[in-house]
Short mmCIF file of C-alpha atoms in Angstrom, two decimals:
data_model
loop_
_atom_site.label_atom_id
_atom_site.label_comp_id
_atom_site.label_asym_id
_atom_site.label_seq_id
_atom_site.Cartn_x
_atom_site.Cartn_y
_atom_site.Cartn_z
CA MET A 27 295.08 144.20 55.77
CA ARG A 28 298.15 144.61 57.94
CA LYS A 29 301.35 144.66 55.84
CA TYR A 30 304.07 144.66 58.52
CA PHE A 31 304.24 143.49 62.12
CA ASN A 32 307.04 145.92 63.09
CA GLU A 33 307.00 148.47 60.28
CA ASP A 34 309.64 150.81 61.76
CA ILE A 35 312.30 148.13 61.95
CA GLU A 36 311.24 146.05 58.92
CA THR A 37 311.54 149.13 56.67
CA ALA A 38 314.42 150.84 58.49
CA PRO A 39 317.22 152.49 56.46
CA ARG A 40 320.27 150.28 55.99
CA ASN A 41 322.54 152.62 57.96
CA GLN A 42 320.15 152.44 60.92
CA LEU A 43 320.18 148.64 60.78
CA PHE A 44 323.99 148.65 60.64
CA SER A 45 324.22 150.80 63.77
CA LEU A 46 321.70 148.65 65.63
CA GLN A 47 323.46 145.43 64.62
CA SER A 48 326.85 146.81 65.62
CA TYR A 49 325.61 147.84 69.07
CA ARG A 50 323.91 144.50 69.68
CA LEU A 51 326.87 142.51 68.34
CA SER A 52 329.23 144.27 70.74
CA LYS A 53 326.95 143.50 73.69
CA THR A 54 326.57 139.87 72.62
CA VAL A 55 330.32 139.31 72.30
CA TYR A 56 330.89 140.62 75.83
CA HIS A 57 328.05 138.41 77.09
CA ALA A 58 329.41 135.29 75.39
CA TYR A 59 333.02 135.94 76.39
CA ASN A 60 332.16 136.48 80.05
CA ASN A 61 329.75 133.55 80.38
CA VAL A 62 330.71 130.79 77.91
CA GLU A 63 334.07 129.11 78.45
CA VAL A 64 334.23 127.87 74.84
CA TYR A 65 334.00 131.42 73.46
CA ARG A 66 336.44 132.82 75.99
CA ARG A 67 339.04 130.16 75.14
CA ARG A 68 338.58 130.47 71.35
CA MET A 69 338.75 134.27 71.39
CA ASP A 70 341.84 134.19 73.58
CA GLU A 71 343.47 131.72 71.19
CA ALA A 72 342.61 134.03 68.27
CA GLY A 73 343.99 137.05 70.12
CA VAL A 74 340.62 138.82 70.09
CA LYS A 75 339.08 140.64 73.06
CA PRO A 76 335.45 141.78 73.34
CA GLU A 77 336.51 145.43 73.15
CA ASP A 78 337.99 144.75 69.68
CA ILE A 79 334.49 144.14 68.25
CA LYS A 80 332.95 147.56 67.68
CA THR A 81 330.93 147.18 64.46
CA VAL A 82 329.62 144.49 62.13
CA ASN A 83 332.79 145.00 60.06
CA ASP A 84 334.78 143.40 62.91
CA LEU A 85 332.72 140.19 62.79
CA ARG A 86 335.26 138.32 60.65
CA ARG A 87 337.81 138.56 63.47
CA LEU A 88 335.73 136.17 65.55
CA PRO A 89 336.06 132.37 65.40
CA PHE A 90 333.34 130.14 63.95
CA THR A 91 330.96 128.00 65.99
CA TYR A 92 330.01 124.50 64.87
CA LYS A 93 327.24 122.02 65.64
CA GLN A 94 329.90 119.73 67.08
CA ASP A 95 330.58 122.39 69.73
CA LEU A 96 327.02 121.94 70.98
CA ARG A 97 327.42 118.17 71.02
CA ASP A 98 330.80 118.35 72.76
CA ASN A 99 329.31 120.58 75.45
CA TYR A 100 326.05 118.63 75.78
CA PRO A 101 323.65 119.50 77.25
CA TYR A 102 324.16 122.96 78.76
CA GLY A 103 327.84 123.79 78.34
CA MET A 104 327.23 126.52 75.71
CA PHE A 105 324.57 128.32 77.73
CA ALA A 106 325.36 131.87 78.84
CA VAL A 107 322.79 132.12 81.64
CA PRO A 108 322.21 130.11 84.84
CA PRO A 109 319.41 127.50 84.89
CA SER A 110 317.19 129.80 86.95
CA GLN A 111 316.88 132.17 83.97
CA LEU A 112 315.81 129.48 81.48
CA THR A 113 312.18 129.35 80.40
CA ARG A 114 312.27 126.53 77.84
CA ILE A 115 314.50 123.84 76.38
CA HIS A 116 314.35 122.65 72.76
CA ALA A 117 316.53 120.15 70.94
CA SER A 118 317.18 119.14 67.36
CA SER A 119 316.12 115.76 66.05
CA GLY A 120 319.68 115.01 64.86
CA THR A 121 320.23 111.77 62.95
CA THR A 122 323.70 111.09 64.36
CA GLY A 123 325.22 111.59 67.77
CA LYS A 124 323.50 113.38 70.61
CA GLN A 125 320.80 115.96 70.16
CA THR A 126 321.82 119.60 70.04
CA VAL A 127 320.18 121.28 73.02
CA VAL A 128 318.98 124.89 72.89
CA GLY A 129 317.84 127.02 75.79
CA TYR A 130 315.62 130.11 75.84
CA THR A 131 315.02 132.83 78.40
CA ALA A 132 311.65 134.60 78.53
CA HIS A 133 313.25 137.39 76.46
CA ASP A 134 314.46 134.87 73.88
CA ILE A 135 310.99 133.35 73.54
CA ASP A 136 309.48 136.80 73.03
CA VAL A 137 312.02 137.64 70.30
CA TRP A 138 311.35 134.33 68.59
CA ALA A 139 307.59 134.89 68.72
CA THR A 140 308.07 138.36 67.22
CA CYS A 141 310.10 136.94 64.33
CA ALA A 142 307.46 134.27 63.65
CA ALA A 143 304.71 136.91 63.85
CA ARG A 144 306.48 138.95 61.18
CA ALA A 145 306.49 135.89 58.92
CA LEU A 146 302.78 135.29 59.45
CA VAL A 147 301.87 138.91 58.74
CA ALA A 148 304.05 138.86 55.61
CA ALA A 149 302.03 135.83 54.46
CA GLY A 150 298.81 137.82 54.83
CA ALA A 151 297.68 136.73 58.30
CA ASP A 152 295.89 139.03 60.72
CA GLU A 153 293.99 138.78 64.01
CA ASN A 154 290.95 137.31 62.24
CA ASP A 155 292.78 134.22 61.02
CA PHE A 156 292.76 130.66 62.35
CA VAL A 157 296.35 129.38 62.18
CA HIS A 158 296.44 125.59 61.81
CA VAL A 159 299.84 124.46 63.13
CA SER A 160 300.68 120.97 61.85
CA TYR A 161 304.35 121.09 62.76
CA GLY A 162 305.35 118.79 65.59
CA TYR A 163 305.16 120.08 69.13
CA GLY A 164 307.64 119.09 71.83
CA LEU A 165 311.41 119.42 71.53
CA PHE A 166 311.11 120.20 67.80
CA THR A 167 310.89 123.98 67.39
CA GLY A 168 308.32 124.09 64.59
CA GLY A 169 305.07 123.66 66.48
CA LEU A 170 305.64 125.98 69.43
CA GLY A 171 307.47 128.51 67.25
CA LEU A 172 304.52 129.17 64.94
CA HIS A 173 302.11 128.76 67.85
CA ASP A 174 303.75 131.61 69.79
CA GLY A 175 304.08 133.71 66.64
CA ALA A 176 300.38 133.40 65.84
CA ALA A 177 299.45 134.28 69.41
CA LYS A 178 301.84 137.24 69.36
CA MET A 179 300.16 138.79 66.32
CA GLY A 180 296.67 138.15 67.67
CA ALA A 181 295.44 135.25 65.54
CA THR A 182 293.63 132.17 66.81
CA VAL A 183 295.88 129.11 67.08
CA ILE A 184 294.76 125.58 66.22
CA PRO A 185 297.55 123.37 67.69
CA ALA A 186 296.92 120.37 65.43
CA SER A 187 300.49 119.01 65.63
CA THR A 188 301.50 116.13 63.33
CA GLY A 189 299.82 112.85 62.46
CA ASN A 190 296.20 111.64 62.40
CA THR A 191 295.61 113.07 58.95
CA GLN A 192 291.92 112.15 58.88
CA ARG A 193 291.35 114.24 61.99
CA GLN A 194 293.37 117.09 60.47
CA ILE A 195 291.12 117.04 57.41
CA THR A 196 288.08 117.28 59.66
CA MET A 197 289.60 120.20 61.54
CA LEU A 198 290.47 122.02 58.31
CA GLN A 199 286.80 121.88 57.36
CA ASP A 200 285.04 122.31 60.70
CA PHE A 201 287.40 124.76 62.43
CA LYS A 202 287.70 126.87 59.26
CA SER A 203 291.51 127.00 59.30
CA THR A 204 292.79 129.82 57.10
CA ILE A 205 296.58 129.58 57.51
CA LEU A 206 298.37 126.22 57.32
CA CYS A 207 301.81 125.72 58.91
CA CYS A 208 303.63 122.44 58.23
CA THR A 209 306.38 120.87 56.14
CA PRO A 210 305.86 121.22 52.37
CA SER A 211 305.80 117.44 51.97
CA TYR A 212 303.00 117.19 54.53
CA ALA A 213 301.08 119.92 52.72
CA LEU A 214 301.07 117.71 49.63
CA TYR A 215 300.22 114.72 51.81
CA LEU A 216 297.16 116.62 53.03
CA ALA A 217 296.28 117.53 49.43
CA ASP A 218 296.43 113.84 48.50
CA ALA A 219 294.23 112.93 51.48
CA LEU A 220 291.65 115.58 50.60
CA LYS A 221 291.46 114.26 47.04
CA GLN A 222 291.23 110.64 48.18
CA ASN A 223 288.38 111.58 50.52
CA GLY A 224 286.53 113.42 47.75
CA ILE A 225 286.82 116.78 49.53
CA GLY A 226 286.98 119.71 47.14
CA LEU A 227 288.75 122.97 47.79
CA ASP A 228 285.37 124.64 48.21
CA LYS A 229 284.98 122.69 51.46
CA ILE A 230 288.08 124.16 53.13
CA HIS A 231 288.93 127.76 53.95
CA LEU A 232 292.72 127.96 53.57
CA LYS A 233 294.16 131.09 51.97
CA ALA A 234 297.89 130.77 52.70
CA GLY A 235 300.51 128.52 54.24
CA LEU A 236 303.95 128.77 55.82
CA PHE A 237 306.12 125.82 54.92
CA GLY A 238 309.64 124.95 56.02
CA ALA A 239 311.84 122.50 57.97
CA GLU A 240 312.92 120.69 54.78
CA PRO A 241 314.17 121.67 51.31
CA TRP A 242 311.56 122.43 48.67
CA THR A 243 311.69 123.90 45.21
CA PRO A 244 309.71 126.59 43.34
CA ALA A 245 308.08 123.79 41.38
CA MET A 246 306.90 122.21 44.61
CA ARG A 247 305.56 125.61 45.70
CA SER A 248 303.47 125.70 42.53
CA GLU A 249 302.18 122.18 43.23
CA ILE A 250 301.09 123.14 46.74
CA GLU A 251 299.44 126.35 45.57
CA SER A 252 297.46 124.68 42.81
CA ARG A 253 296.43 121.62 44.81
CA LEU A 254 295.42 123.46 47.99
CA GLY A 255 294.27 126.71 46.37
CA ILE A 256 296.52 128.85 48.56
CA LYS A 257 299.59 131.07 48.40
CA ALA A 258 302.55 129.08 49.71
CA HIS A 259 305.15 131.00 51.71
CA ASP A 260 308.61 129.91 52.74
CA ILE A 261 309.79 130.22 56.34
CA TYR A 262 313.34 129.45 57.45
CA GLY A 263 314.82 128.62 60.79
CA LEU A 264 317.06 126.16 62.56
CA SER A 265 316.80 125.07 66.14
CA GLU A 266 320.31 126.19 67.09
CA ILE A 267 319.73 129.80 66.02
CA SER A 268 315.99 129.99 66.56
CA GLY A 269 313.11 127.97 65.23
CA PRO A 270 310.94 129.14 62.32
CA GLY A 271 311.20 132.88 61.81
CA VAL A 272 314.90 133.51 61.26
CA ALA A 273 313.89 134.45 57.71
CA PHE A 274 310.65 134.51 55.73
CA ASP A 275 309.30 135.47 52.34
CA CYS A 276 306.69 138.12 51.61
CA GLU A 277 303.99 138.57 48.97
CA CYS A 278 306.72 139.05 46.35
CA GLN A 279 308.08 135.54 46.99
CA ASN A 280 311.48 136.73 45.82
CA GLY A 281 313.81 135.67 48.60
CA LEU A 282 313.61 135.28 52.37
CA HIS A 283 313.86 138.41 54.51
CA VAL A 284 316.34 137.82 57.35
CA ASN A 285 315.30 139.37 60.67
CA GLU A 286 318.48 141.40 60.78
CA ASP A 287 317.77 143.18 64.02
CA HIS A 288 318.25 139.78 65.69
CA PHE A 289 320.50 137.81 63.33
CA ILE A 290 323.52 138.78 61.22
CA ILE A 291 323.93 136.64 58.11
CA GLU A 292 327.18 135.96 56.24
CA ILE A 293 327.73 133.93 53.08
CA ILE A 294 331.16 132.30 52.93
CA ASP A 295 333.03 129.91 50.68
CA PRO A 296 332.70 126.64 52.63
CA ILE A 297 336.28 125.69 51.81
CA THR A 298 338.26 128.95 52.05
CA CYS A 299 335.85 130.69 54.47
CA GLU A 300 336.17 133.89 52.43
CA PRO A 301 333.04 136.08 52.10
CA MET A 302 331.00 135.67 48.95
CA PRO A 303 329.52 138.66 47.07
CA ASP A 304 325.80 139.23 46.69
CA GLY A 305 324.14 136.75 44.35
CA VAL A 306 326.81 134.04 44.70
CA ASP A 307 326.01 130.82 46.55
CA GLY A 308 327.99 129.88 49.62
CA GLU A 309 327.55 128.54 53.13
CA VAL A 310 325.17 130.44 55.39
CA VAL A 311 326.66 131.65 58.69
CA PHE A 312 324.54 133.26 61.40
CA THR A 313 325.36 135.32 64.48
CA CYS A 314 322.67 135.83 67.13
CA ILE A 315 322.77 139.39 68.49
CA THR A 316 319.86 139.41 70.93
CA LYS A 317 319.79 135.89 72.39
CA GLU A 318 320.54 135.61 76.08
CA ALA A 319 320.62 131.85 76.75
CA LEU A 320 322.54 130.62 73.69
CA PRO A 321 324.24 133.55 71.90
CA LEU A 322 325.79 131.63 69.01
CA ILE A 323 328.49 133.57 67.15
CA ARG A 324 329.34 132.87 63.51
CA TYR A 325 327.46 129.57 63.52
CA ARG A 326 328.08 127.52 60.39
CA THR A 327 324.74 126.15 59.24
CA HIS A 328 325.99 124.14 56.23
CA ASP A 329 323.01 125.48 54.25
CA ILE A 330 323.95 126.73 50.79
CA ALA A 331 322.35 130.01 49.66
CA SER A 332 323.08 133.54 48.48
CA ILE A 333 321.97 136.98 49.65
CA THR A 334 321.03 140.31 48.14
CA HIS A 335 320.91 143.74 49.73
CA GLU A 336 318.56 145.15 47.11
CA LYS A 337 315.40 146.62 48.60
CA CYS A 338 312.37 144.40 48.06
CA ALA A 339 309.25 145.69 46.31
CA CYS A 340 307.32 144.94 49.51
CA GLY A 341 309.14 147.80 51.21
CA ARG A 342 311.22 145.73 53.63
CA THR A 343 314.88 146.66 53.79
CA PHE A 344 316.10 143.45 55.45
CA VAL A 345 318.69 141.53 53.43
CA ARG A 346 317.14 138.65 51.51
CA MET A 347 318.58 135.16 51.33
CA SER A 348 317.74 132.75 48.55
CA LYS A 349 315.97 129.52 49.29
CA PRO A 350 318.77 127.14 50.36
CA CYS A 351 319.64 124.99 47.37
CA GLY A 352 321.29 122.25 49.40
CA ARG A 353 323.75 121.65 52.19
CA SER A 354 327.51 121.60 52.19
CA ASP A 355 327.52 118.59 54.53
CA ASP A 356 324.84 116.32 53.03
CA MET A 357 325.16 116.92 49.32
CA LEU A 358 325.64 113.79 47.27
CA ILE A 359 328.98 113.40 45.51
CA ILE A 360 328.38 111.05 42.60
CA ARG A 361 331.28 110.28 40.30
CA GLY A 362 332.95 113.48 41.44
CA VAL A 363 329.89 115.65 40.79
CA ASN A 364 328.11 117.55 43.58
CA VAL A 365 324.41 116.74 43.43
CA PHE A 366 321.66 118.20 45.61
CA PRO A 367 318.26 116.47 45.92
CA SER A 368 316.61 119.85 45.30
CA GLN A 369 318.11 119.90 41.79
CA ILE A 370 316.62 116.50 41.06
CA GLU A 371 313.23 117.50 42.45
CA SER A 372 313.18 120.60 40.28
CA VAL A 373 313.83 118.61 37.09
CA LEU A 374 311.17 116.05 37.97
CA LEU A 375 308.46 118.59 38.68
CA GLN A 376 309.26 120.73 35.67
CA SER A 377 308.76 117.69 33.44
CA GLY A 378 305.02 117.72 34.13
CA TYR A 379 304.82 113.94 33.95
CA VAL A 380 305.25 112.96 37.57
CA GLU A 381 304.10 113.56 41.12
CA PRO A 382 306.39 115.31 43.68
CA GLN A 383 307.02 111.93 45.34
CA TYR A 384 310.41 110.43 44.58
CA LEU A 385 313.26 108.39 46.03
CA ILE A 386 316.93 108.72 45.07
CA ILE A 387 318.90 105.49 45.45
CA VAL A 388 322.69 105.79 45.21
CA ASP A 389 324.84 102.67 45.02
CA ARG A 390 328.28 101.55 43.90
CA VAL A 391 328.58 98.76 41.34
CA ASN A 392 332.00 97.56 40.17
CA ASN A 393 333.57 100.63 41.79
CA LEU A 394 331.28 102.95 39.83
CA ASP A 395 328.64 105.14 41.46
CA THR A 396 325.12 104.62 40.19
CA MET A 397 321.99 106.69 40.76
CA GLU A 398 318.44 105.52 40.35
CA ILE A 399 315.48 107.84 40.77
CA GLN A 400 312.19 106.18 41.55
CA VAL A 401 309.31 108.53 40.90
CA GLU A 402 305.55 108.25 40.88
CA VAL A 403 303.77 108.86 37.60
CA SER A 404 300.88 111.30 37.89
CA ASP A 405 297.39 109.86 37.54
CA LYS A 406 296.82 111.66 34.25
CA ASN A 407 299.97 110.14 32.73
CA PHE A 408 299.65 106.66 34.22
CA THR A 409 299.32 104.12 31.43
CA ASP A 410 299.99 100.45 30.82
CA GLN A 411 301.71 101.31 27.55
CA VAL A 412 305.41 100.60 28.06
CA ARG A 413 306.34 102.77 25.09
CA GLY A 414 304.76 105.80 26.78
CA PHE A 415 306.86 105.20 29.87
CA GLU A 416 310.02 104.86 27.81
CA GLU A 417 309.43 108.19 26.08
CA MET A 418 308.77 109.98 29.38
CA ALA A 419 311.86 108.41 30.98
CA ALA A 420 314.04 109.43 28.04
CA LYS A 421 312.90 113.05 28.28
CA ILE A 422 313.48 113.21 32.04
CA GLN A 423 316.87 111.50 31.71
CA ALA A 424 317.96 114.04 29.13
CA SER A 425 316.90 116.94 31.36
CA MET A 426 318.62 115.35 34.36
CA GLN A 427 321.84 114.90 32.38
CA SER A 428 321.72 118.54 31.31
CA VAL A 429 321.21 119.89 34.84
CA LEU A 430 323.35 117.48 36.86
CA GLY A 431 326.04 116.61 34.37
CA ILE A 432 325.67 112.88 35.12
CA ALA A 433 323.33 110.13 34.04
CA ALA A 434 320.55 108.76 36.22
CA LYS A 435 318.26 105.77 35.78
CA ILE A 436 314.61 106.80 35.92
CA THR A 437 312.21 104.19 37.30
CA PHE A 438 308.50 104.93 37.24
CA VAL A 439 306.27 103.52 39.94
CA GLU A 440 302.50 103.61 40.30
CA PRO A 441 300.75 106.51 42.07
CA ASN A 442 300.82 106.29 45.90
CA THR A 443 303.59 103.67 45.86
CA ILE A 444 306.36 105.65 47.54
CA ALA A 445 305.89 105.90 51.30
CA ARG A 446 304.53 109.26 52.46
CA SER A 447 305.80 111.03 55.54
CA GLU A 448 303.89 113.17 58.01
CA GLY A 449 307.14 114.84 59.01
CA LYS A 450 310.28 115.54 57.01
CA ALA A 451 310.29 113.59 53.77
CA LYS A 452 313.10 111.07 53.22
CA HIS A 453 314.29 111.34 49.63
CA VAL A 454 317.73 109.68 49.62
CA ILE A 455 319.01 106.15 50.24
CA ASP A 456 322.79 105.91 49.89
CA LYS A 457 323.89 102.26 49.79
CA ARG A 458 327.55 102.93 49.08
CA LYS A 459 330.24 101.69 51.46
CA MET A 460 332.11 104.96 51.82
#
């Protein structure tokens, strides 16, 4: 079985990667300065010229880029190439304001496909596999990103897209899909549907899956693996930098390998903007060093993670980032405590009593923040005995208090009560008047 898609670069010595990154960074800075008015103005204001950026060590001299910059220059003001060179347009699904629009040249699409192909190969895919892509197609980057990656590495693509779960179940059986690509919440949704339809794992052919586009915990990974009988791999991307394939995990499942020949990652303190050492969480910042259409420099993602430069047992030398544990811009602040939904999910799943379907409801009563967590009880633990519920709730509340440092009300609901999503799962309702 193929282990690497681009072995020479994926296992390159660190000094070789540094030299390649430095060369590509220098070229990118010139490209952005000469073709994007926003970068030219910001660099001039900072007193930095393209010729000042010679190696990766000079990166900190450059100004940051923010999502608001893309919105302020909507739709094409941040592009560094003329329209005639564009091959494709994507856009984020943003919940507020205008969408963030991203453009790709033919070169950019090829790079993106290569990065996605690396992720698929790392998950065990080869040219004999049928890759079932249940991410959305269209402006969302997930569907076409994995589609192109699968085609690039020679597999057969099944462009299932989202929705129509009954049809998806039929395709999984009849088309003999071996690799599943979707959000982790939809993977569990499919597992529920298979069970409800009385379809055992012996009737499907899946061996692995690539899941991303929303936060998920190691406990949720275990749920997916046990309920679908597969190995669940993480894939990371964001539409502004590139869709799925910016980083990916391997068979070791011990961090996400960043495709460093195309993206430089930094971890900074989100408040002071100072660099954080290996192993310490901070805000993830990316610089694109091969993109032609939208060469974002020091883009602040708001994702919270850490990195390590230790060589992975798989042989790849790319820096590894941890699974993002939350976001600096959408974390919940409850009674002065920073709370990430991923922390809550981890406690719930580790309890063993409940399903990975939950809803966090935050409110403010008499000027005091309150948090209620509605969670489905697993079939095996569902009982009409109130005392049993009370004991389970007490144990989960104690664990939640220990991890979060604040109290939360635990409300059990019957199985299949909380609304499922075929896209990104919605886990938080914040009713406070902030």
